[in-house]
């Protein structure tokens, strides 16, 4: 008989053993949870399907350019890295509206800031050009991750540069016959030799006039005024003062010039044509009156003779070369009569004609930059002439801001044409004379001018309708009006 011992059941674990098993299970679960949490939050394990945080894997490989300090603009960048400033449009299309790291973006003004990263075509090269992931796409991914949203799809990278196919020379096999092997004289070589022989013969016979004609351009270059030494500053100032005194004396010697200019101005405004003629300026002399008009205007009658596209002359002679089209069968006036506002600024340079500028439709800012002394005199002359024409002229006192004289109003949506101007309203225009130079604080006020206000000031402004330039020779360039005027001296005040 075989005896088999009965198996005893294992002894129940002690309390110490059970505690150790619980601690081990807790440590194992904590470690597993840490690994899973790191897998979710680590960018290396980020979800690219759009359900979690995005990675930079969606950003394509591109070439980009880092804008340095003092960069002049997008055209200069294109010229530097592409060798062609006209390719700035390609850089603009790749970067327009895309956010940079500082929050800015390339806009319609095409202004760039230092440290911007601009995506450039693949054929770019030079200092500051790098290869890597699209930096603007990286910025978009960072912003999307910060907001907890899916990033926008990046634009496609610029196409790779493919050079034009080069034409491989092909060898031509020519079967030469014995007659073609014989040496022949090229007819072009014979013609060149004959022409050279004729040229040498002419030089032998007429060498003196030929050399004189060849030296003529060099003599003209030697006679140009830029080769003359520049006068000292004191001499230039004295010469400018002399020219301005002569212009002032010419105005005083012809007191009827303003009346003749006013009559000619009224004749043009009341003319019976398809549209009202709006002169830019009237030039008067002792013998004639000339009108400077916008290009394409039609003369009102045969009393005005066409000199060129922008100049008419009043008086006898033949009428306009082109037909005159009238709005009605009878010569009736078009529109209501407008009281003209003319300003006698001085004398046209290199002529004896006085310049009367038309301020009838002038609204907004007249800014005179350049030489500070002449600019201040020009502003004062214009203000005095506007006051003499019957306009209310208010003077900004020293130390007061510009908005003290100009109330707040709704800005004009459409800027007036610098030559045609605006239609005069029922309200009489007012002028504001600013005896100081314009500053940055005045720009906000100048963009909100009332529609009946004329501001006359020295300096430059991007909001100016007329921007003039004063020179140290005593003349003012009127910009869009196309006249160079020797400015009269301002009237002395008691």
Short mmCIF file of C-alpha atoms in Angstrom, two decimals:
data_model
loop_
_atom_site.label_atom_id
_atom_site.label_comp_id
_atom_site.label_asym_id
_atom_site.label_seq_id
_atom_site.Cartn_x
_atom_site.Cartn_y
_atom_site.Cartn_z
CA UNK A 1 0.00 0.00 0.00
CA UNK A 2 1.36 3.39 -0.98
CA UNK A 3 0.87 6.28 1.33
CA UNK A 4 0.37 9.69 -0.20
CA UNK A 5 0.68 12.64 2.11
CA UNK A 6 -2.09 15.14 1.85
CA UNK A 7 -1.02 18.54 0.54
CA UNK A 8 -1.29 21.23 3.09
CA UNK A 9 -2.79 24.58 2.08
CA UNK A 10 -0.30 27.48 1.99
CA UNK A 11 -0.12 29.57 5.02
CA UNK A 12 -1.98 32.90 4.72
CA UNK A 13 0.36 35.88 4.04
CA UNK A 14 1.26 37.94 6.95
CA UNK A 15 0.24 41.63 7.34
CA UNK A 16 3.75 42.78 6.48
CA UNK A 17 3.73 40.84 3.21
CA UNK A 18 0.36 42.22 2.21
CA UNK A 19 1.55 45.84 2.87
CA UNK A 20 4.66 45.38 0.73
CA UNK A 21 2.58 44.00 -2.17
CA UNK A 22 0.25 47.06 -2.03
CA UNK A 23 3.13 49.53 -2.09
CA UNK A 24 4.70 47.74 -5.08
CA UNK A 25 1.43 47.89 -7.04
CA UNK A 26 1.01 51.60 -6.27
CA UNK A 27 4.57 52.46 -7.46
CA UNK A 28 4.08 50.45 -10.66
CA UNK A 29 0.77 52.24 -11.46
CA UNK A 30 2.27 55.68 -10.79
CA UNK A 31 5.21 55.03 -13.12
CA UNK A 32 2.89 53.79 -15.88
CA UNK A 33 0.68 56.89 -15.53
CA UNK A 34 3.78 59.18 -15.74
CA UNK A 35 4.90 57.48 -18.95
CA UNK A 36 1.45 57.87 -20.52
CA UNK A 37 1.23 61.56 -19.49
CA UNK A 38 4.67 62.28 -20.94
CA UNK A 39 3.68 60.61 -24.19
CA UNK A 40 0.68 62.94 -24.45
CA UNK A 41 2.39 66.21 -23.54
CA UNK A 42 5.83 65.75 -25.17
CA UNK A 43 6.10 67.58 -28.57
CA UNK A 44 7.96 64.59 -29.92
CA UNK A 45 4.81 62.54 -29.47
CA UNK A 46 2.37 65.33 -30.49
CA UNK A 47 -0.66 64.43 -32.48
CA UNK A 48 -0.54 65.72 -36.08
CA UNK A 49 -4.10 64.72 -36.92
CA UNK A 50 -5.60 67.89 -35.42
CA UNK A 51 -6.98 66.28 -32.25
CA UNK A 52 -4.09 67.42 -30.01
CA UNK A 53 -1.16 69.81 -30.06
CA UNK A 54 0.45 70.24 -33.49
CA UNK A 55 4.12 69.81 -34.34
CA UNK A 56 6.33 71.51 -36.86
CA UNK A 57 6.12 68.48 -39.17
CA UNK A 58 3.39 70.28 -41.14
CA UNK A 59 5.79 73.13 -42.00
CA UNK A 60 7.54 72.64 -45.37
CA UNK A 61 11.22 73.14 -46.00
CA UNK A 62 11.81 76.59 -47.54
CA UNK A 63 14.43 79.29 -47.97
CA UNK A 64 13.94 82.34 -45.76
CA UNK A 65 15.71 85.66 -45.31
CA UNK A 66 16.35 87.36 -41.94
CA UNK A 67 15.81 91.13 -42.29
CA UNK A 68 18.81 93.05 -40.81
CA UNK A 69 18.78 96.41 -39.08
CA UNK A 70 18.32 99.38 -41.43
CA UNK A 71 16.85 97.42 -44.33
CA UNK A 72 15.61 99.97 -46.94
CA UNK A 73 12.61 97.97 -48.18
CA UNK A 74 11.27 94.94 -50.07
CA UNK A 75 12.69 96.04 -53.45
CA UNK A 76 16.17 96.34 -51.96
CA UNK A 77 15.83 92.85 -50.43
CA UNK A 78 14.85 91.41 -53.82
CA UNK A 79 17.79 93.17 -55.47
CA UNK A 80 20.18 91.83 -52.80
CA UNK A 81 19.19 88.15 -52.74
CA UNK A 82 17.66 87.71 -56.23
CA UNK A 83 19.54 90.31 -58.24
CA UNK A 84 16.29 91.82 -59.56
CA UNK A 85 14.25 94.44 -57.61
CA UNK A 86 11.20 93.72 -59.78
CA UNK A 87 10.94 90.26 -58.16
CA UNK A 88 9.82 91.90 -54.92
CA UNK A 89 6.26 90.91 -55.92
CA UNK A 90 7.20 87.22 -55.52
CA UNK A 91 8.44 87.82 -51.96
CA UNK A 92 5.30 89.85 -51.21
CA UNK A 93 2.98 87.05 -52.41
CA UNK A 94 4.81 84.47 -50.24
CA UNK A 95 4.60 86.58 -47.04
CA UNK A 96 1.61 88.95 -47.35
CA UNK A 97 -0.67 88.81 -44.31
CA UNK A 98 1.29 86.07 -42.51
CA UNK A 99 2.08 86.80 -38.87
CA UNK A 100 5.69 87.33 -37.82
CA UNK A 101 7.16 86.49 -34.42
CA UNK A 102 6.61 90.07 -33.15
CA UNK A 103 2.92 90.00 -34.15
CA UNK A 104 3.34 92.17 -37.26
CA UNK A 105 2.74 91.16 -40.85
CA UNK A 106 3.75 92.31 -44.32
CA UNK A 107 1.06 94.68 -45.60
CA UNK A 108 0.28 96.66 -48.72
CA UNK A 109 2.84 99.33 -47.78
CA UNK A 110 5.53 96.61 -48.08
CA UNK A 111 7.36 97.89 -45.02
CA UNK A 112 9.65 95.37 -43.32
CA UNK A 113 11.05 95.31 -39.80
CA UNK A 114 14.35 94.03 -38.45
CA UNK A 115 14.48 90.35 -37.39
CA UNK A 116 11.52 89.46 -39.64
CA UNK A 117 11.83 86.15 -41.48
CA UNK A 118 10.64 86.36 -45.07
CA UNK A 119 10.01 83.25 -47.17
CA UNK A 120 11.93 83.72 -50.43
CA UNK A 121 12.17 81.80 -53.74
CA UNK A 122 14.49 78.82 -53.90
CA UNK A 123 16.94 80.60 -56.22
CA UNK A 124 17.74 83.18 -53.53
CA UNK A 125 21.26 83.47 -52.22
CA UNK A 126 23.63 85.66 -50.29
CA UNK A 127 24.11 86.82 -46.73
CA UNK A 128 21.05 86.37 -44.51
CA UNK A 129 19.44 83.56 -46.58
CA UNK A 130 18.89 80.29 -44.71
CA UNK A 131 17.24 76.92 -45.42
CA UNK A 132 14.87 75.29 -42.95
CA UNK A 133 11.25 74.90 -41.97
CA UNK A 134 8.89 77.69 -42.92
CA UNK A 135 9.44 80.24 -40.07
CA UNK A 136 6.00 81.78 -40.52
CA UNK A 137 4.40 78.33 -40.35
CA UNK A 138 6.36 77.70 -37.13
CA UNK A 139 4.95 80.94 -35.68
CA UNK A 140 1.41 79.85 -36.68
CA UNK A 141 1.90 76.45 -35.00
CA UNK A 142 3.15 78.09 -31.79
CA UNK A 143 0.19 80.44 -31.72
CA UNK A 144 -2.27 77.58 -32.37
CA UNK A 145 -0.72 75.48 -29.59
CA UNK A 146 -0.92 78.44 -27.20
CA UNK A 147 -4.64 78.86 -28.01
CA UNK A 148 -5.35 75.12 -28.00
CA UNK A 149 -6.67 75.10 -31.58
CA UNK A 150 -5.60 73.39 -34.77
CA UNK A 151 -3.08 75.45 -36.79
CA UNK A 152 -4.02 76.65 -40.28
CA UNK A 153 -2.74 74.73 -43.25
CA UNK A 154 0.53 76.28 -44.41
CA UNK A 155 0.72 77.64 -47.95
CA UNK A 156 2.59 75.52 -50.47
CA UNK A 157 6.33 76.20 -50.62
CA UNK A 158 7.67 78.21 -53.56
CA UNK A 159 8.41 76.10 -56.62
CA UNK A 160 11.93 74.87 -56.98
CA UNK A 161 14.09 76.81 -59.38
CA UNK A 162 14.67 75.01 -62.65
CA UNK A 163 17.23 76.57 -64.96
CA UNK A 164 16.25 76.92 -68.60
CA UNK A 165 17.36 74.04 -70.79
CA UNK A 166 20.64 74.72 -72.47
CA UNK A 167 20.88 74.13 -76.14
CA UNK A 168 23.58 71.66 -76.97
CA UNK A 169 25.47 72.50 -80.12
CA UNK A 170 24.85 70.09 -82.91
CA UNK A 171 27.59 69.14 -85.25
CA UNK A 172 26.76 69.73 -88.86
CA UNK A 173 28.30 67.43 -91.34
CA UNK A 174 28.87 69.08 -94.65
CA UNK A 175 29.86 67.22 -97.69
CA UNK A 176 32.29 69.54 -99.41
CA UNK A 177 32.83 69.23 -103.08
CA UNK A 178 36.20 70.07 -104.64
CA UNK A 179 34.82 73.43 -105.81
CA UNK A 180 33.74 74.37 -102.24
CA UNK A 181 37.18 73.55 -100.85
CA UNK A 182 38.67 76.45 -102.76
CA UNK A 183 39.27 79.62 -100.65
CA UNK A 184 36.84 82.46 -101.29
CA UNK A 185 36.84 86.13 -100.11
CA UNK A 186 33.90 87.02 -97.88
CA UNK A 187 31.72 89.74 -99.52
CA UNK A 188 31.21 91.35 -96.10
CA UNK A 189 34.96 91.75 -95.73
CA UNK A 190 35.13 93.39 -99.15
CA UNK A 191 32.35 95.82 -98.20
CA UNK A 192 34.05 96.72 -94.92
CA UNK A 193 37.32 97.42 -96.68
CA UNK A 194 35.62 99.64 -99.26
CA UNK A 195 33.79 101.58 -96.52
CA UNK A 196 37.05 102.09 -94.64
CA UNK A 197 38.75 103.37 -97.77
CA UNK A 198 35.93 105.85 -98.42
CA UNK A 199 36.08 107.03 -94.78
CA UNK A 200 39.82 107.62 -94.94
CA UNK A 201 39.38 109.58 -98.17
CA UNK A 202 36.71 111.82 -96.60
CA UNK A 203 38.89 112.40 -93.52
CA UNK A 204 41.78 113.38 -95.76
CA UNK A 205 39.71 115.86 -97.73
CA UNK A 206 37.52 117.29 -94.94
CA UNK A 207 39.47 116.71 -91.74
CA UNK A 208 38.94 120.22 -90.37
CA UNK A 209 35.09 120.27 -90.35
CA UNK A 210 35.02 116.64 -89.21
CA UNK A 211 37.24 117.35 -86.21
CA UNK A 212 35.22 120.49 -85.42
CA UNK A 213 31.98 118.48 -85.42
CA UNK A 214 33.54 115.80 -83.21
CA UNK A 215 34.68 118.44 -80.71
CA UNK A 216 31.28 120.19 -80.55
CA UNK A 217 29.75 117.93 -77.82
CA UNK A 218 32.80 118.41 -75.62
CA UNK A 219 32.60 122.18 -75.99
CA UNK A 220 28.93 122.07 -75.01
CA UNK A 221 29.72 120.00 -71.94
CA UNK A 222 32.43 122.44 -70.94
CA UNK A 223 29.93 125.32 -71.19
CA UNK A 224 27.33 123.76 -68.90
CA UNK A 225 26.60 125.76 -65.70
CA UNK A 226 27.35 122.83 -63.39
CA UNK A 227 31.04 123.24 -64.17
CA UNK A 228 31.01 126.77 -62.81
CA UNK A 229 32.11 127.15 -59.17
CA UNK A 230 29.28 127.58 -56.69
CA UNK A 231 28.91 131.05 -55.21
CA UNK A 232 29.41 131.57 -51.47
CA UNK A 233 26.29 131.32 -49.32
CA UNK A 234 26.25 135.06 -48.63
CA UNK A 235 26.46 135.82 -52.35
CA UNK A 236 23.65 133.37 -53.10
CA UNK A 237 21.45 134.95 -50.44
CA UNK A 238 22.14 138.42 -51.83
CA UNK A 239 21.31 137.28 -55.37
CA UNK A 240 18.04 135.68 -54.17
CA UNK A 241 17.06 138.86 -52.31
CA UNK A 242 17.77 140.92 -55.44
CA UNK A 243 15.54 138.65 -57.56
CA UNK A 244 12.73 138.85 -55.01
CA UNK A 245 12.94 142.66 -54.81
CA UNK A 246 12.75 142.83 -58.61
CA UNK A 247 9.63 140.62 -58.58
CA UNK A 248 8.03 142.79 -55.88
CA UNK A 249 8.79 145.97 -57.85
CA UNK A 250 7.31 144.42 -61.00
CA UNK A 251 4.06 143.69 -59.13
CA UNK A 252 3.94 147.25 -57.79
CA UNK A 253 4.59 148.69 -61.27
CA UNK A 254 1.60 146.83 -62.75
CA UNK A 255 -1.38 147.46 -60.40
CA UNK A 256 -3.89 146.36 -63.06
CA UNK A 257 -2.40 142.85 -63.34
CA UNK A 258 -4.72 141.48 -60.67
CA UNK A 259 -7.77 142.94 -62.46
CA UNK A 260 -6.75 141.42 -65.79
CA UNK A 261 -6.15 138.05 -64.15
CA UNK A 262 -9.54 138.23 -62.41
CA UNK A 263 -11.34 139.06 -65.65
CA UNK A 264 -9.64 136.20 -67.49
CA UNK A 265 -10.44 133.84 -64.62
CA UNK A 266 -14.11 134.83 -64.67
CA UNK A 267 -14.19 134.39 -68.46
CA UNK A 268 -12.91 130.82 -68.11
CA UNK A 269 -15.27 129.90 -65.26
CA UNK A 270 -18.32 131.28 -67.08
CA UNK A 271 -17.39 129.80 -70.47
CA UNK A 272 -20.05 127.88 -72.40
CA UNK A 273 -18.38 124.49 -72.96
CA UNK A 274 -19.15 120.87 -72.33
CA UNK A 275 -17.66 121.30 -68.85
CA UNK A 276 -16.32 124.19 -66.77
CA UNK A 277 -12.73 125.17 -67.45
CA UNK A 278 -10.72 125.16 -64.22
CA UNK A 279 -7.45 127.03 -64.61
CA UNK A 280 -4.47 126.19 -62.45
CA UNK A 281 -2.89 129.63 -62.71
CA UNK A 282 -3.02 132.83 -64.74
CA UNK A 283 0.18 134.48 -66.00
CA UNK A 284 -0.05 138.19 -66.80
CA UNK A 285 2.36 140.55 -68.51
CA UNK A 286 2.02 144.01 -69.96
CA UNK A 287 1.01 142.61 -73.35
CA UNK A 288 -0.78 139.29 -72.81
CA UNK A 289 -2.57 136.96 -70.39
CA UNK A 290 -1.82 133.23 -70.32
CA UNK A 291 -3.79 130.47 -68.59
CA UNK A 292 -2.25 127.25 -67.28
CA UNK A 293 -4.96 124.56 -67.45
CA UNK A 294 -5.16 120.80 -66.85
CA UNK A 295 -4.18 118.65 -69.80
CA UNK A 296 -7.07 117.69 -72.05
CA UNK A 297 -9.21 120.81 -71.45
CA UNK A 298 -11.15 122.34 -74.36
CA UNK A 299 -10.78 126.09 -75.04
CA UNK A 300 -14.10 127.91 -74.52
CA UNK A 301 -13.97 130.23 -77.52
CA UNK A 302 -11.74 131.73 -80.16
CA UNK A 303 -10.63 134.44 -77.73
CA UNK A 304 -8.21 131.85 -76.28
CA UNK A 305 -5.42 130.48 -78.48
CA UNK A 306 -3.88 127.08 -77.75
CA UNK A 307 -0.11 127.25 -77.17
CA UNK A 308 0.38 123.67 -76.00
CA UNK A 309 -1.52 120.95 -74.11
CA UNK A 310 -1.61 122.90 -70.82
CA UNK A 311 -1.21 126.55 -71.93
CA UNK A 312 -3.73 128.93 -73.52
CA UNK A 313 -3.15 132.54 -74.45
CA UNK A 314 -5.84 135.20 -74.50
CA UNK A 315 -5.98 137.59 -77.40
CA UNK A 316 -6.08 137.61 -81.20
CA UNK A 317 -4.96 134.90 -83.54
CA UNK A 318 -6.45 131.69 -84.76
CA UNK A 319 -8.71 129.65 -82.56
CA UNK A 320 -8.11 126.17 -81.21
CA UNK A 321 -6.80 123.54 -83.57
CA UNK A 322 -9.39 121.01 -82.36
CA UNK A 323 -13.18 121.43 -82.59
CA UNK A 324 -14.93 123.11 -79.65
CA UNK A 325 -17.93 121.13 -78.41
CA UNK A 326 -20.64 123.12 -76.64
CA UNK A 327 -23.28 121.65 -74.37
CA UNK A 328 -26.20 123.51 -76.03
CA UNK A 329 -26.96 125.14 -79.32
CA UNK A 330 -26.82 128.56 -77.70
CA UNK A 331 -23.69 129.67 -75.83
CA UNK A 332 -25.20 129.45 -72.36
CA UNK A 333 -23.11 129.43 -69.20
CA UNK A 334 -22.60 126.02 -67.59
CA UNK A 335 -23.36 125.91 -63.84
CA UNK A 336 -23.53 128.75 -61.40
CA UNK A 337 -21.02 131.58 -61.30
CA UNK A 338 -18.12 131.07 -58.88
CA UNK A 339 -16.26 133.94 -57.29
CA UNK A 340 -12.58 133.32 -57.96
CA UNK A 341 -9.81 133.46 -55.36
CA UNK A 342 -6.46 134.37 -56.95
CA UNK A 343 -3.13 134.69 -55.13
CA UNK A 344 -0.34 136.71 -56.77
CA UNK A 345 2.69 134.76 -55.59
CA UNK A 346 5.42 136.49 -57.60
CA UNK A 347 7.12 136.30 -61.00
CA UNK A 348 7.64 133.19 -63.08
CA UNK A 349 11.33 132.35 -63.21
CA UNK A 350 13.21 133.48 -66.34
CA UNK A 351 10.16 135.42 -67.63
CA UNK A 352 8.47 138.79 -67.06
CA UNK A 353 5.05 137.25 -66.25
CA UNK A 354 3.33 137.52 -62.89
CA UNK A 355 1.89 134.31 -61.44
CA UNK A 356 -1.69 134.35 -60.06
CA UNK A 357 -2.50 130.95 -58.56
CA UNK A 358 -6.13 129.81 -58.47
CA UNK A 359 -7.25 129.00 -54.91
CA UNK A 360 -10.96 128.83 -55.81
CA UNK A 361 -11.13 125.06 -55.36
CA UNK A 362 -8.21 124.72 -52.99
CA UNK A 363 -9.14 122.98 -49.74
CA UNK A 364 -6.92 121.20 -47.25
CA UNK A 365 -3.23 121.74 -46.49
CA UNK A 366 -0.70 123.82 -48.42
CA UNK A 367 2.74 122.90 -47.04
CA UNK A 368 5.95 124.66 -48.09
CA UNK A 369 9.15 122.76 -47.33
CA UNK A 370 12.79 123.33 -48.18
CA UNK A 371 14.60 126.55 -47.25
CA UNK A 372 13.10 127.59 -43.92
CA UNK A 373 13.35 131.36 -44.41
CA UNK A 374 11.84 131.38 -47.89
CA UNK A 375 9.17 128.86 -46.83
CA UNK A 376 8.10 131.15 -43.98
CA UNK A 377 7.93 134.15 -46.36
CA UNK A 378 5.92 132.13 -48.89
CA UNK A 379 3.39 131.06 -46.28
CA UNK A 380 3.02 134.65 -45.14
CA UNK A 381 2.57 135.95 -48.71
CA UNK A 382 -0.16 133.36 -49.40
CA UNK A 383 -1.95 134.20 -46.14
CA UNK A 384 -1.83 137.94 -46.89
CA UNK A 385 -3.18 137.40 -50.41
CA UNK A 386 -6.02 135.19 -49.17
CA UNK A 387 -6.95 137.89 -46.66
CA UNK A 388 -6.86 140.50 -49.44
CA UNK A 389 -9.19 138.28 -51.50
CA UNK A 390 -11.81 138.50 -48.74
CA UNK A 391 -11.23 135.20 -46.94
CA UNK A 392 -11.20 134.96 -43.16
CA UNK A 393 -7.62 134.21 -42.10
CA UNK A 394 -6.95 133.03 -38.56
CA UNK A 395 -3.40 133.01 -37.21
CA UNK A 396 -2.20 130.27 -34.86
CA UNK A 397 -0.49 131.94 -31.91
CA UNK A 398 2.95 130.66 -30.83
CA UNK A 399 2.81 127.80 -28.36
CA UNK A 400 -0.78 126.82 -29.14
CA UNK A 401 -1.68 123.46 -30.73
CA UNK A 402 -3.21 123.31 -34.18
CA UNK A 403 -6.49 121.79 -32.97
CA UNK A 404 -7.14 125.01 -31.01
CA UNK A 405 -8.24 126.66 -34.29
CA UNK A 406 -9.58 123.62 -36.15
CA UNK A 407 -12.57 121.78 -34.64
CA UNK A 408 -12.96 118.04 -34.88
CA UNK A 409 -14.91 116.87 -37.89
CA UNK A 410 -15.46 113.79 -40.03
CA UNK A 411 -12.47 113.25 -42.35
CA UNK A 412 -12.92 113.43 -46.10
CA UNK A 413 -13.15 109.91 -47.52
CA UNK A 414 -11.94 110.79 -51.04
CA UNK A 415 -8.94 113.12 -51.35
CA UNK A 416 -9.37 115.94 -53.89
CA UNK A 417 -7.38 115.95 -57.08
CA UNK A 418 -4.26 118.14 -56.66
CA UNK A 419 -5.07 120.08 -59.86
CA UNK A 420 -8.85 119.92 -60.34
CA UNK A 421 -9.69 120.44 -56.63
CA UNK A 422 -13.20 120.23 -55.17
CA UNK A 423 -16.47 121.88 -56.03
CA UNK A 424 -16.93 125.04 -53.91
CA UNK A 425 -19.72 124.60 -51.37
CA UNK A 426 -22.11 127.20 -50.08
CA UNK A 427 -19.91 127.87 -47.05
CA UNK A 428 -17.25 130.55 -47.49
CA UNK A 429 -13.75 129.06 -47.16
CA UNK A 430 -11.59 129.98 -44.18
CA UNK A 431 -7.80 129.97 -43.99
CA UNK A 432 -5.61 129.04 -41.03
CA UNK A 433 -2.09 130.51 -41.05
CA UNK A 434 0.49 128.45 -39.13
CA UNK A 435 3.67 130.55 -38.68
CA UNK A 436 5.69 127.61 -37.34
CA UNK A 437 6.87 124.38 -38.93
CA UNK A 438 4.55 121.38 -38.85
CA UNK A 439 5.27 118.62 -36.35
CA UNK A 440 4.22 114.98 -35.82
CA UNK A 441 1.47 116.06 -33.41
CA UNK A 442 -0.24 118.03 -36.21
CA UNK A 443 -0.75 115.04 -38.53
CA UNK A 444 -3.87 113.81 -36.71
CA UNK A 445 -5.48 117.24 -36.95
CA UNK A 446 -4.56 117.62 -40.63
CA UNK A 447 -6.33 114.36 -41.54
CA UNK A 448 -9.60 115.65 -40.03
CA UNK A 449 -9.88 119.08 -41.64
CA UNK A 450 -13.36 120.52 -42.23
CA UNK A 451 -14.30 120.73 -45.93
CA UNK A 452 -14.15 124.55 -46.02
CA UNK A 453 -10.75 125.07 -44.31
CA UNK A 454 -7.44 125.93 -45.99
CA UNK A 455 -4.32 125.44 -43.85
CA UNK A 456 -1.16 127.25 -44.93
CA UNK A 457 1.97 126.10 -43.10
CA UNK A 458 5.71 125.61 -43.48
CA UNK A 459 7.25 122.14 -43.56
CA UNK A 460 6.29 118.84 -45.15
CA UNK A 461 3.32 116.57 -44.54
CA UNK A 462 1.99 113.38 -46.09
CA UNK A 463 -1.54 114.86 -45.90
CA UNK A 464 -0.71 117.98 -47.95
CA UNK A 465 -2.78 118.54 -51.06
CA UNK A 466 -0.17 121.00 -52.38
CA UNK A 467 3.41 120.30 -51.33
CA UNK A 468 5.76 123.07 -52.44
CA UNK A 469 9.55 123.22 -52.19
CA UNK A 470 11.41 126.45 -51.40
CA UNK A 471 14.96 126.92 -52.70
CA UNK A 472 17.72 129.20 -51.51
CA UNK A 473 17.77 131.05 -54.86
CA UNK A 474 14.45 132.69 -53.93
CA UNK A 475 12.22 130.44 -56.04
CA UNK A 476 9.45 128.01 -55.05
CA UNK A 477 8.62 124.85 -56.97
CA UNK A 478 4.82 124.44 -56.88
CA UNK A 479 4.93 120.68 -57.41
CA UNK A 480 1.83 119.38 -59.21
CA UNK A 481 1.03 122.86 -60.54
CA UNK A 482 4.21 122.77 -62.64
CA UNK A 483 5.42 126.35 -62.02
CA UNK A 484 8.70 127.74 -60.65
CA UNK A 485 8.02 131.15 -59.08
CA UNK A 486 10.29 133.89 -57.74
CA UNK A 487 8.42 134.73 -54.53
CA UNK A 488 7.60 138.35 -53.82
CA UNK A 489 8.62 139.97 -50.54
CA UNK A 490 5.90 139.91 -47.85
CA UNK A 491 4.22 143.18 -47.02
CA UNK A 492 5.59 145.04 -44.07
CA UNK A 493 3.23 145.35 -41.17
CA UNK A 494 3.06 148.41 -38.99
#
